[in-house]
Amino acid sequence: MASARAGVHGATGARIAATLREAILDGAYAPGERIRQDELAERHGASRLPVREALRMLEAEGLVTLVANTGAWVSTLSSGECQELYLVRERLEPLLLRMNVPLLTDDEIARLQVLADRMERSADVEDFLLMDREFHLSGVDHADTTVLTDLVKSLWNRTQHYRRAATRLFWSEGDRSVHHDHQLLVGALRRRDADDAETLLAQHIRRSRLELSRHPEVFDLPGV
């Protein structure tokens, strides 16, 4: 009986974690915002136990910060911390893409072309962010890896709030380089040129990292 209850709590905790993860990534919770465990429990018709389990899951992913006997908050990053995560992405994500290049089908590459074209025409930051996430993560999801795929996705999730802020900046400044990068990447994938794809993605991530370094105020803005 105890193991059955634990299984139910575990499944409920995973469901709560999935919902909360999506809300954090969508910006429904801002960095540094407190997460009310009683509200989560009431919203999901659950006890505190699966809520605590969900928060521990998200803490392990770097999305939530737990303070013993105090509560839970959406994690924040300093400018230096964000730069470090981008440096890691800059080196590991291109490697993961290289591993995926021979595994992408022609139809999947065609879908990436559609996304690149739609992003270029988009006039909405949130729509762009959704398509950008699909563009990059769907292209690295085929290789059978032990830790690399999960690590890259974790880096994406932990920097999501600041990517949103950076996107708003390049939107307001009229910078079109991100679209140029996407089109070049699709071209490299269509040619099955893993070397070019790896280099282009590293440059693309580096460009984002440098853009964020130019705007340290992003890390002080409320609701970033």
XYZ file of N, CA, C and O in Angstrom, residues 17-171:
620
model
N 5.152 19.207 -11.786
C 6.427 19.741 -12.264
C 6.329 20.146 -13.726
O 6.849 21.198 -14.132
N 5.679 19.323 -14.545
C 5.547 19.630 -15.974
C 4.752 20.917 -16.186
O 5.127 21.768 -17.004
N 3.667 21.072 -15.437
C 2.840 22.274 -15.565
C 3.589 23.509 -15.093
O 3.553 24.567 -15.744
N 4.277 23.387 -13.956
C 5.017 24.527 -13.411
C 6.198 24.885 -14.300
O 6.499 26.074 -14.506
N 6.884 23.878 -14.834
C 8.003 24.127 -15.750
C 7.532 24.951 -16.944
O 8.167 25.933 -17.332
N 6.411 24.548 -17.521
C 5.884 25.263 -18.683
C 5.523 26.701 -18.324
O 5.795 27.634 -19.088
N 4.924 26.885 -17.145
C 4.544 28.239 -16.721
C 5.773 29.122 -16.520
O 5.777 30.303 -16.900
N 6.827 28.565 -15.941
C 8.057 29.335 -15.734
C 8.675 29.710 -17.081
O 9.058 30.867 -17.305
N 8.756 28.750 -18.006
C 9.376 29.015 -19.305
C 8.544 29.982 -20.132
O 9.090 30.741 -20.947
N 7.222 29.970 -19.931
C 6.347 30.884 -20.671
C 6.359 32.292 -20.088
O 5.753 33.202 -20.667
N 7.017 32.465 -18.938
C 7.088 33.791 -18.328
C 5.950 34.098 -17.383
O 5.809 35.242 -16.934
N 5.097 33.098 -17.060
C 4.012 33.332 -16.112
C 4.555 33.607 -14.719
O 3.913 34.287 -13.903
N 5.743 33.060 -14.435
C 6.473 33.370 -13.206
C 7.743 34.112 -13.601
O 8.456 33.693 -14.517
N 8.034 35.188 -12.900
C 9.242 35.966 -13.180
C 10.407 35.456 -12.333
O 10.202 34.848 -11.273
N 11.648 35.683 -12.773
C 12.806 35.325 -11.942
C 12.703 35.985 -10.570
O 12.387 37.166 -10.459
N 12.951 35.203 -9.528
C 12.888 35.734 -8.177
C 11.507 35.719 -7.556
O 11.352 36.026 -6.369
N 10.477 35.340 -8.329
C 9.108 35.316 -7.801
C 8.914 34.109 -6.891
O 9.349 33.004 -7.203
N 8.225 34.328 -5.795
C 7.978 33.229 -4.862
C 6.906 32.294 -5.415
O 5.922 32.734 -6.022
N 7.096 31.010 -5.206
C 6.133 29.992 -5.618
C 5.403 29.524 -4.372
O 6.020 28.975 -3.447
N 4.113 29.760 -4.321
C 3.306 29.419 -3.142
C 2.890 27.950 -3.214
O 2.107 27.555 -4.066
N 3.437 27.142 -2.307
C 3.174 25.714 -2.355
C 1.708 25.397 -2.085
O 1.146 24.475 -2.691
N 1.066 26.141 -1.190
C -0.339 25.875 -0.899
C -1.210 26.172 -2.109
O -2.175 25.451 -2.395
N -0.851 27.223 -2.877
C -1.616 27.546 -4.081
C -1.452 26.462 -5.141
O -2.417 26.092 -5.823
N -0.234 25.953 -5.275
C 0.002 24.868 -6.229
C -0.795 23.630 -5.837
O -1.408 22.971 -6.691
N -0.775 23.303 -4.566
C -1.496 22.121 -4.096
C -2.990 22.268 -4.361
O -3.646 21.335 -4.850
N -3.543 23.445 -4.068
C -4.974 23.673 -4.276
C -5.314 23.621 -5.766
O -6.321 23.025 -6.170
N -4.465 24.232 -6.597
C -4.718 24.281 -8.039
C -4.751 22.883 -8.640
O -5.527 22.602 -9.556
N -3.907 21.992 -8.116
C -3.816 20.646 -8.682
C -4.600 19.612 -7.874
O -4.557 18.427 -8.215
N -5.307 20.059 -6.849
C -6.072 19.130 -6.031
C -5.191 18.075 -5.398
O -5.546 16.891 -5.326
N -4.016 18.512 -4.940
C -3.024 17.576 -4.410
C -2.610 17.987 -2.999
O -2.877 19.103 -2.550
N -1.931 17.070 -2.324
C -1.375 17.377 -1.015
C -0.031 18.085 -1.192
O 0.467 18.237 -2.308
N 0.566 18.471 -0.078
C 1.860 19.142 -0.124
C 2.979 18.210 -0.588
O 3.978 18.668 -1.148
N 2.825 16.908 -0.368
C 3.904 15.969 -0.677
C 4.274 15.958 -2.155
O 5.452 16.139 -2.499
N 3.325 15.763 -3.083
C 3.711 15.809 -4.502
C 4.165 17.200 -4.953
O 4.981 17.315 -5.874
N 3.654 18.251 -4.314
C 4.120 19.603 -4.651
C 5.592 19.750 -4.298
O 6.383 20.272 -5.086
N 5.963 19.272 -3.109
C 7.375 19.343 -2.717
C 8.243 18.510 -3.662
O 9.356 18.899 -4.007
N 7.721 17.352 -4.078
C 8.457 16.512 -5.024
C 8.645 17.239 -6.354
O 9.724 17.202 -6.958
N 7.607 17.915 -6.825
C 7.696 18.682 -8.076
C 8.744 19.787 -7.962
O 9.544 19.998 -8.883
N 8.754 20.472 -6.830
C 9.718 21.558 -6.642
C 11.146 21.021 -6.588
O 12.075 21.660 -7.099
N 11.322 19.846 -5.987
C 12.664 19.244 -5.957
C 13.120 18.877 -7.376
O 14.295 19.031 -7.716
N 12.201 18.400 -8.203
C 12.534 18.090 -9.598
C 13.022 19.343 -10.326
O 14.034 19.322 -11.036
N 12.292 20.430 -10.138
C 12.638 21.662 -10.838
C 13.880 22.326 -10.246
O 14.610 23.024 -10.947
N 14.124 22.089 -8.953
C 15.372 22.561 -8.361
C 16.554 21.852 -9.013
O 17.581 22.483 -9.327
N 16.427 20.545 -9.254
C 17.501 19.783 -9.894
C 17.764 20.275 -11.312
O 18.886 20.166 -11.816
N 16.741 20.855 -11.959
C 16.895 21.393 -13.311
C 17.406 22.831 -13.313
O 17.672 23.393 -14.376
N 17.503 23.440 -12.131
C 17.985 24.817 -12.041
C 16.909 25.868 -12.225
O 17.211 27.059 -12.286
N 15.637 25.445 -12.288
C 14.552 26.405 -12.516
C 13.992 26.979 -11.228
O 13.381 28.049 -11.238
N 14.165 26.253 -10.124
C 13.598 26.660 -8.843
C 14.700 26.641 -7.789
O 15.585 25.782 -7.815
N 14.635 27.600 -6.871
C 15.550 27.643 -5.734
C 14.757 27.382 -4.457
O 13.781 28.090 -4.177
N 15.145 26.362 -3.723
C 14.492 26.026 -2.463
C 15.354 26.483 -1.296
O 16.563 26.265 -1.289
N 14.719 27.102 -0.332
C 15.402 27.515 0.891
C 14.744 26.788 2.049
O 13.529 26.901 2.258
N 15.521 26.009 2.779
C 14.988 25.166 3.853
C 14.168 25.984 4.840
O 14.592 27.062 5.289
N 12.981 25.468 5.161
C 12.078 26.072 6.141
C 11.631 27.476 5.763
O 11.150 28.232 6.614
N 11.800 27.838 4.498
C 11.422 29.193 4.060
C 10.478 29.158 2.870
O 9.414 29.767 2.889
N 10.863 28.460 1.797
C 9.983 28.399 0.642
C 10.728 28.177 -0.650
O 11.903 27.763 -0.658
N 10.035 28.450 -1.752
C 10.574 28.217 -3.097
C 10.414 29.466 -3.944
O 9.405 30.173 -3.843
N 11.421 29.725 -4.767
C 11.414 30.866 -5.669
C 11.871 30.431 -7.060
O 12.640 29.459 -7.198
N 11.423 31.165 -8.080
C 11.957 30.957 -9.425
C 13.412 31.407 -9.411
O 13.736 32.497 -8.920
N 14.276 30.567 -9.934
C 15.711 30.874 -9.897
C 16.041 32.104 -10.740
O 15.385 32.397 -11.741
N 17.063 32.803 -10.303
C 17.576 33.955 -11.051
C 19.017 33.686 -11.456
O 19.690 32.819 -10.898
N 19.485 34.435 -12.444
C 20.878 34.370 -12.874
C 21.478 35.765 -12.848
O 20.819 36.739 -13.217
N 22.716 35.846 -12.427
C 23.454 37.092 -12.597
C 23.980 37.150 -14.026
O 23.950 36.146 -14.763
N 24.480 38.308 -14.415
C 25.059 38.434 -15.752
C 26.201 37.438 -15.936
O 26.298 36.774 -16.974
N 27.058 37.306 -14.928
C 28.190 36.395 -15.020
C 27.759 34.944 -15.129
O 28.335 34.167 -15.900
N 26.735 34.577 -14.365
C 26.239 33.204 -14.426
C 25.643 32.891 -15.791
O 25.860 31.810 -16.353
N 24.894 33.845 -16.321
C 24.294 33.640 -17.640
C 25.368 33.524 -18.714
O 25.275 32.679 -19.615
N 26.401 34.345 -18.615
C 27.501 34.262 -19.572
C 28.163 32.885 -19.524
O 28.495 32.304 -20.561
N 28.335 32.356 -18.319
C 28.948 31.035 -18.190
C 28.086 29.955 -18.844
O 28.596 29.082 -19.564
N 26.775 30.014 -18.616
C 25.890 29.022 -19.218
C 25.909 29.130 -20.741
O 25.877 28.113 -21.440
N 25.972 30.347 -21.244
C 26.049 30.522 -22.700
C 27.377 30.007 -23.248
O 27.426 29.446 -24.350
N 28.453 30.188 -22.502
C 29.745 29.641 -22.939
C 29.697 28.115 -23.033
O 30.252 27.520 -23.963
N 29.023 27.500 -22.069
C 28.875 26.042 -22.111
C 28.028 25.647 -23.320
O 28.359 24.709 -24.055
N 26.923 26.355 -23.525
C 26.086 26.089 -24.706
C 26.885 26.240 -25.997
O 26.733 25.448 -26.936
N 27.698 27.272 -26.025
C 28.469 27.596 -27.231
C 29.379 26.445 -27.653
O 29.670 26.279 -28.834
N 29.799 25.666 -26.685
C 30.713 24.558 -26.984
C 29.990 23.218 -27.129
O 30.389 22.399 -27.963
N 28.948 23.007 -26.345
C 28.307 21.696 -26.338
C 27.162 21.564 -27.345
O 26.986 20.503 -27.953
N 26.360 22.612 -27.500
C 25.219 22.496 -28.407
C 25.641 22.277 -29.865
O 25.023 21.457 -30.564
N 26.688 22.955 -30.357
C 27.144 22.653 -31.723
C 27.609 21.207 -31.882
O 27.382 20.586 -32.929
N 28.241 20.650 -30.846
C 28.646 19.244 -30.892
C 27.420 18.349 -31.010
O 27.401 17.394 -31.800
N 26.385 18.650 -30.232
C 25.164 17.855 -30.298
C 24.517 17.971 -31.672
O 24.015 16.971 -32.214
N 24.513 19.160 -32.245
C 23.966 19.323 -33.582
C 24.736 18.473 -34.587
O 24.139 17.810 -35.440
N 26.068 18.490 -34.495
C 26.892 17.665 -35.395
C 26.457 16.193 -35.329
O 26.363 15.525 -36.365
N 26.195 15.706 -34.131
C 25.793 14.312 -33.969
C 24.428 14.035 -34.592
O 24.116 12.901 -34.964
N 23.604 15.067 -34.700
C 22.253 14.911 -35.227
C 22.152 15.102 -36.736
O 21.164 14.667 -37.334
N 23.130 15.765 -37.336
C 23.032 16.100 -38.767
C 22.697 14.891 -39.638
O 21.764 14.956 -40.460
N 23.391 13.759 -39.525
C 23.067 12.636 -40.408
C 21.739 11.956 -40.082
O 21.269 11.116 -40.868
N 21.125 12.300 -38.953
C 19.900 11.640 -38.520
C 18.640 12.407 -38.896
O 17.534 11.878 -38.805
N 18.789 13.662 -39.316
C 17.640 14.479 -39.692
C 17.110 14.048 -41.052
O 17.879 13.853 -41.995
N 15.800 13.912 -41.162
C 15.195 13.557 -42.443
C 15.015 14.809 -43.301
O 15.043 15.943 -42.791
N 14.776 14.606 -44.579
C 14.519 15.738 -45.472
C 13.278 16.507 -45.026
O 13.247 17.740 -45.100
N 12.254 15.780 -44.568
C 11.032 16.446 -44.101
C 11.303 17.295 -42.866
O 10.729 18.391 -42.718
N 12.144 16.820 -41.990
C 12.471 17.593 -40.785
C 13.252 18.849 -41.138
O 13.027 19.919 -40.548
N 14.148 18.744 -42.085
C 14.891 19.936 -42.521
C 13.951 20.916 -43.211
O 14.065 22.136 -43.040
N 12.983 20.386 -43.963
C 11.988 21.257 -44.592
C 11.179 21.999 -43.529
O 10.841 23.173 -43.701
N 10.870 21.323 -42.429
C 10.150 21.970 -41.331
C 10.994 23.089 -40.725
O 10.480 24.161 -40.394
N 12.304 22.876 -40.590
C 13.184 23.924 -40.075
C 13.197 25.129 -41.006
O 13.252 26.280 -40.556
N 13.134 24.875 -42.311
C 13.072 25.984 -43.266
C 11.788 26.784 -43.087
O 11.805 28.025 -43.118
N 10.672 26.075 -42.883
C 9.392 26.752 -42.643
C 9.486 27.619 -41.397
O 9.042 28.778 -41.382
N 10.074 27.072 -40.331
C 10.211 27.837 -39.087
C 11.095 29.059 -39.286
O 10.787 30.155 -38.796
N 12.217 28.897 -40.001
C 13.117 30.027 -40.246
C 12.393 31.136 -41.009
O 12.536 32.325 -40.686
N 11.600 30.749 -42.001
C 10.861 31.742 -42.795
C 9.792 32.432 -41.955
O 9.602 33.654 -42.046
N 9.095 31.653 -41.130
C 8.045 32.240 -40.288
C 8.631 33.175 -39.246
O 8.053 34.236 -38.950
N 9.767 32.798 -38.668
C 10.409 33.680 -37.687
C 10.799 34.999 -38.322
O 10.677 36.066 -37.705
N 11.257 34.935 -39.551
C 11.684 36.158 -40.235
C 10.511 37.103 -40.477
O 10.677 38.318 -40.490
N 9.325 36.527 -40.636
C 8.135 37.351 -40.890
C 7.398 37.723 -39.604
O 6.505 38.568 -39.628
N 7.756 37.087 -38.490
C 7.008 37.278 -37.253
C 7.134 38.701 -36.729
O 8.194 39.315 -36.801
N 6.016 39.185 -36.173
C 6.012 40.511 -35.551
C 5.744 40.417 -34.054
O 5.504 41.436 -33.405
N 5.788 39.201 -33.514
C 5.456 38.987 -32.107
C 6.595 38.243 -31.418
O 7.007 37.165 -31.862
N 7.099 38.808 -30.336
C 8.247 38.228 -29.635
C 7.934 36.833 -29.103
O 8.737 35.909 -29.247
N 6.758 36.653 -28.492
C 6.438 35.354 -27.901
C 6.285 34.275 -28.974
O 6.727 33.135 -28.783
N 5.671 34.625 -30.094
C 5.571 33.663 -31.199
C 6.964 33.298 -31.703
O 7.261 32.129 -31.985
N 7.808 34.309 -31.839
C 9.180 34.056 -32.284
C 9.892 33.104 -31.320
O 10.573 32.160 -31.746
N 9.754 33.342 -30.006
C 10.441 32.512 -29.020
C 9.993 31.054 -29.104
O 10.810 30.138 -28.978
N 8.704 30.831 -29.296
C 8.198 29.464 -29.429
C 8.799 28.780 -30.653
O 9.243 27.628 -30.601
N 8.816 29.502 -31.781
C 9.354 28.921 -33.009
C 10.866 28.727 -32.916
O 11.411 27.734 -33.401
N 11.542 29.669 -32.273
C 12.997 29.575 -32.125
C 13.373 28.357 -31.289
O 14.321 27.630 -31.606
N 12.605 28.127 -30.236
C 12.866 26.960 -29.379
C 12.657 25.666 -30.164
O 13.471 24.746 -30.091
N 11.565 25.598 -30.915
C 11.311 24.401 -31.729
C 12.413 24.227 -32.770
O 12.895 23.110 -32.993
N 12.813 25.315 -33.396
C 13.850 25.265 -34.438
C 15.130 24.633 -33.904
O 15.682 23.713 -34.502
N 15.577 25.122 -32.755
C 16.865 24.660 -32.244
C 16.781 23.286 -31.572
O 17.657 22.440 -31.794
N 15.745 23.057 -30.782
C 15.714 21.806 -30.019
C 15.242 20.621 -30.846
O 15.649 19.484 -30.596
N 14.392 20.852 -31.842
C 13.973 19.724 -32.680
C 15.115 19.244 -33.560
O 15.117 18.088 -34.007
N 16.099 20.101 -33.792
C 17.235 19.716 -34.614
C 18.312 18.951 -33.864
O 19.272 18.471 -34.479
N 18.159 18.815 -32.550
C 19.193 18.134 -31.760
C 18.615 17.005 -30.918
O 19.197 16.608 -29.914
N 17.484 16.470 -31.341
C 16.753 15.541 -30.492
C 16.794 14.094 -30.973
O 16.046 13.262 -30.476
N 17.668 13.771 -31.930
C 17.659 12.426 -32.507
C 18.823 11.556 -32.028
O 18.686 10.335 -31.951
N 19.949 12.159 -31.753
C 21.126 11.376 -31.370
C 20.903 10.691 -30.032
O 20.283 11.250 -29.114
N 21.395 9.475 -29.918
C 21.290 8.708 -28.676
C 22.452 9.099 -27.772
O 23.581 8.646 -27.943
N 22.171 9.981 -26.804
C 23.219 10.484 -25.927
C 22.931 10.082 -24.485
O 21.779 9.839 -24.109
N 23.967 10.071 -23.680
C 23.823 9.731 -22.268
C 23.439 10.951 -21.443
O 22.518 10.905 -20.614
N 24.138 12.069 -21.654
C 23.878 13.274 -20.862
C 23.749 14.532 -21.717
O 23.171 15.523 -21.273
N 24.263 14.504 -22.940
C 24.430 15.744 -23.700
C 23.099 16.401 -24.061
O 22.931 17.619 -23.903
N 22.130 15.613 -24.547
C 20.848 16.198 -24.947
C 20.142 16.826 -23.753
O 19.650 17.960 -23.832
N 20.096 16.110 -22.640
C 19.437 16.645 -21.443
C 20.152 17.893 -20.936
O 19.511 18.844 -20.472
N 21.472 17.915 -21.032
C 22.233 19.069 -20.567
C 21.932 20.297 -21.423
O 21.720 21.400 -20.898
N 21.903 20.110 -22.729
C 21.609 21.235 -23.626
C 20.209 21.784 -23.358
O 20.005 23.004 -23.282
N 19.233 20.897 -23.174
C 17.875 21.355 -22.890
C 17.817 22.087 -21.551
O 17.098 23.088 -21.407
N 18.575 21.616 -20.577
C 18.622 22.281 -19.281
C 19.204 23.687 -19.410
O 18.705 24.638 -18.785
N 20.247 23.832 -20.204
C 20.841 25.152 -20.418
C 19.844 26.094 -21.085
O 19.775 27.285 -20.743
N 19.082 25.581 -22.027
C 18.036 26.390 -22.660
C 17.018 26.848 -21.623
O 16.649 28.021 -21.580
N 16.565 25.915 -20.788
C 15.534 26.254 -19.812
C 16.026 27.275 -18.794
O 15.301 28.210 -18.438
N 17.236 27.116 -18.330
C 17.746 27.995 -17.282
C 17.968 29.427 -17.783
O 17.958 30.367 -16.980
N 18.161 29.605 -19.066
C 18.413 30.949 -19.610
C 17.205 31.528 -20.342
O 17.296 32.580 -20.952
N 16.052 30.858 -20.250
C 14.888 31.249 -21.043
C 14.445 32.689 -20.783
O 14.150 33.435 -21.714
N 14.376 33.092 -19.517
C 13.915 34.448 -19.201
C 14.813 35.503 -19.842
O 14.339 36.533 -20.342
N 16.095 35.234 -19.849
C 17.050 36.225 -20.336
C 17.125 36.205 -21.865
O 17.399 37.226 -22.489
N 16.828 35.053 -22.460
C 16.703 34.984 -23.917
C 15.503 35.830 -24.367
O 15.551 36.512 -25.384
N 14.424 35.768 -23.578
C 13.248 36.576 -23.892
C 13.610 38.063 -23.857
O 13.245 38.827 -24.756
N 14.341 38.465 -22.831
C 14.736 39.875 -22.713
C 15.659 40.284 -23.855
O 15.517 41.375 -24.426
N 16.608 39.413 -24.214
C 17.534 39.720 -25.302
C 16.792 39.823 -26.622
O 17.116 40.679 -27.471
N 15.801 38.967 -26.816
C 15.026 39.009 -28.057
C 14.273 40.327 -28.174
O 14.199 40.925 -29.249
N 13.716 40.790 -27.065
C 13.033 42.087 -27.094
C 14.002 43.207 -27.475
O 13.648 44.143 -28.192
N 15.248 43.086 -27.022
C 16.244 44.099 -27.351
C 16.571 44.103 -28.837
O 16.562 45.155 -29.483
N 16.869 42.923 -29.399
C 17.239 42.931 -30.809
C 16.033 43.293 -31.664
O 16.163 43.880 -32.739
N 14.819 43.000 -31.170
C 13.602 43.379 -31.889
C 13.505 44.901 -31.970
O 13.249 45.464 -33.032
